[in-house]
Coordinates of C-alpha atoms in Angstrom, one line a residue:
M1 CA -15.3 -10.6 9.7
T2 CA -16.4 -7.4 8.0
L3 CA -16.0 -6.7 4.3
F4 CA -13.4 -4.0 5.1
E5 CA -11.4 -6.5 7.2
R6 CA -11.5 -9.1 4.4
V7 CA -10.5 -6.6 1.8
T8 CA -7.7 -5.3 4.0
G9 CA -6.3 -8.8 4.7
E10 CA -6.3 -9.7 1.0
L11 CA -4.6 -6.4 0.1
E12 CA -1.9 -7.0 2.7
A13 CA -1.2 -10.5 1.4
L14 CA -1.3 -9.4 -2.3
V15 CA 1.2 -6.5 -1.6
A16 CA 3.5 -8.9 0.3
Q17 CA 3.4 -11.4 -2.6
A18 CA 3.9 -8.8 -5.3
L19 CA 6.9 -7.2 -3.6
N20 CA 8.3 -10.5 -2.3
L21 CA 8.1 -9.4 1.3
P22 CA 7.5 -11.3 4.5
A23 CA 4.0 -10.9 5.8
V24 CA 5.2 -8.9 8.8
A25 CA 6.6 -6.2 6.5
V26 CA 3.1 -5.4 5.3
Y27 CA 0.5 -4.1 7.7
T28 CA -2.5 -1.8 8.1
S29 CA -2.4 1.0 10.5
P30 CA -3.2 4.7 10.8
E31 CA 0.4 5.4 11.6
P32 CA 3.7 3.6 10.6
Q33 CA 4.8 1.1 13.2
A34 CA 7.8 2.1 15.3
V35 CA 9.8 -1.1 14.8
P36 CA 13.4 -1.5 13.8
R37 CA 13.6 -2.6 10.2
N38 CA 15.9 -3.1 7.3
G39 CA 14.8 -3.2 3.7
L40 CA 11.4 -2.4 2.3
E41 CA 8.2 -1.9 4.4
A42 CA 4.7 -1.4 3.1
W43 CA 1.8 -0.1 5.2
L44 CA -1.8 0.6 4.3
E45 CA -3.2 3.7 5.9
P46 CA -7.0 3.4 5.9
L47 CA -8.8 6.6 4.8
R48 CA -12.5 7.5 4.9
P49 CA -14.6 5.1 2.8
Q50 CA -16.8 6.6 0.2
Q51 CA -20.2 5.5 -1.2
P52 CA -20.3 6.8 -4.8
A53 CA -23.6 5.0 -5.4
A54 CA -26.2 3.1 -3.5
G55 CA -24.9 -0.4 -2.7
V56 CA -21.3 0.5 -3.7
T57 CA -18.4 1.3 -1.2
S58 CA -15.0 2.5 -2.1
Y59 CA -12.4 1.7 0.5
L60 CA -9.6 4.2 0.2
F61 CA -6.0 3.7 1.5
A62 CA -2.7 5.5 1.3
L63 CA -0.3 2.8 0.5
H64 CA 3.1 3.8 1.8
L65 CA 6.4 2.1 0.7
R66 CA 9.3 2.9 3.0
Q67 CA 12.9 2.0 2.4
R68 CA 15.8 2.6 4.8
V69 CA 18.6 4.2 2.9
Q70 CA 22.2 4.8 3.9
D71 CA 24.6 7.6 3.0
H72 CA 22.8 9.4 0.2
P73 CA 23.9 13.0 -0.3
A74 CA 21.4 15.6 0.8
G75 CA 18.9 16.5 -1.9
T76 CA 19.6 13.4 -4.0
L77 CA 17.8 10.1 -3.8
G78 CA 19.9 8.1 -6.3
P79 CA 19.5 4.4 -7.0
A80 CA 17.2 3.8 -3.9
A81 CA 14.6 6.1 -5.4
K82 CA 14.7 4.3 -8.7
E83 CA 14.3 1.0 -6.9
L84 CA 11.3 2.3 -4.9
L85 CA 9.7 3.6 -8.1
A86 CA 10.3 0.2 -9.7
Q87 CA 8.5 -1.4 -6.8
A88 CA 5.5 0.9 -7.4
D89 CA 5.4 -0.3 -11.0
V90 CA 5.3 -3.9 -9.8
L91 CA 2.3 -3.0 -7.6
R92 CA 0.6 -1.2 -10.4
A93 CA 0.9 -4.3 -12.6
A94 CA -0.5 -6.5 -9.7
L95 CA -3.3 -4.2 -8.6
D96 CA -4.4 -1.4 -10.9
G97 CA -7.6 -2.2 -12.8
R98 CA -7.6 -5.8 -11.5
R99 CA -9.8 -8.1 -9.4
P100 CA -7.0 -10.4 -8.0
F101 CA -8.9 -11.8 -5.0
A102 CA -12.5 -11.6 -6.3
A103 CA -12.9 -15.4 -6.0
R104 CA -12.4 -15.0 -2.2
V105 CA -14.2 -11.7 -1.9
P106 CA -16.9 -11.7 -4.6
Q107 CA -18.0 -8.2 -3.6
L108 CA -14.8 -6.8 -5.1
V109 CA -15.5 -4.8 -8.3
G110 CA -11.9 -3.7 -8.9
L111 CA -8.8 -2.0 -7.6
A112 CA -7.2 1.3 -8.7
L113 CA -3.7 2.5 -7.8
D114 CA -2.7 6.1 -8.5
G115 CA -0.1 8.7 -7.6
G116 CA 3.4 8.4 -6.4
E117 CA 4.7 11.1 -4.1
L118 CA 8.3 10.4 -3.2
T119 CA 9.9 12.0 -0.1
S120 CA 13.1 11.6 1.8
R121 CA 13.5 12.2 5.5
D122 CA 16.6 11.3 7.6
Q123 CA 17.4 7.8 6.4
D124 CA 13.9 6.9 5.2
L125 CA 12.8 7.1 1.6
S126 CA 9.1 7.0 1.2
L127 CA 6.6 6.6 -1.7
E128 CA 2.9 7.2 -1.1
L129 CA 0.4 5.8 -3.5
D130 CA -3.4 6.1 -3.5
L131 CA -5.2 2.7 -3.5
K132 CA -8.9 2.2 -3.9
A133 CA -10.9 -1.0 -3.6
V134 CA -14.4 -0.8 -5.0
C135 CA -16.9 -3.2 -3.6
V136 CA -20.7 -3.9 -3.9
D137 CA -22.5 -4.3 -0.6

């Protein structure tokens, strides 16, 4: 198993635990899965890794939180948006500036979670966060 696969698997498990989601509701993919769902879904979109210094790799992800919402007036996001933003705060507390799985992946230097672009389309409310896992090779 590659370092990227180990980091990704640990991130999926950590996001599921932090948000109290079943493991199937958190996955890694370049695109969202086209599956019927209710409630919150989280997916990690892998982006191009960076090597800021020799022996250091930053794995970058767009962390998407999606929530199915019903009957919200056009142009308003209401309580569902507040709930999604609260979930982002839970993730920040669990991930940002931390090394939560360093015992299992000792190459992990730390995690950073930034951003928070909220969008609404049809019956989906989405929040995109920038997630970075910095590791030594």
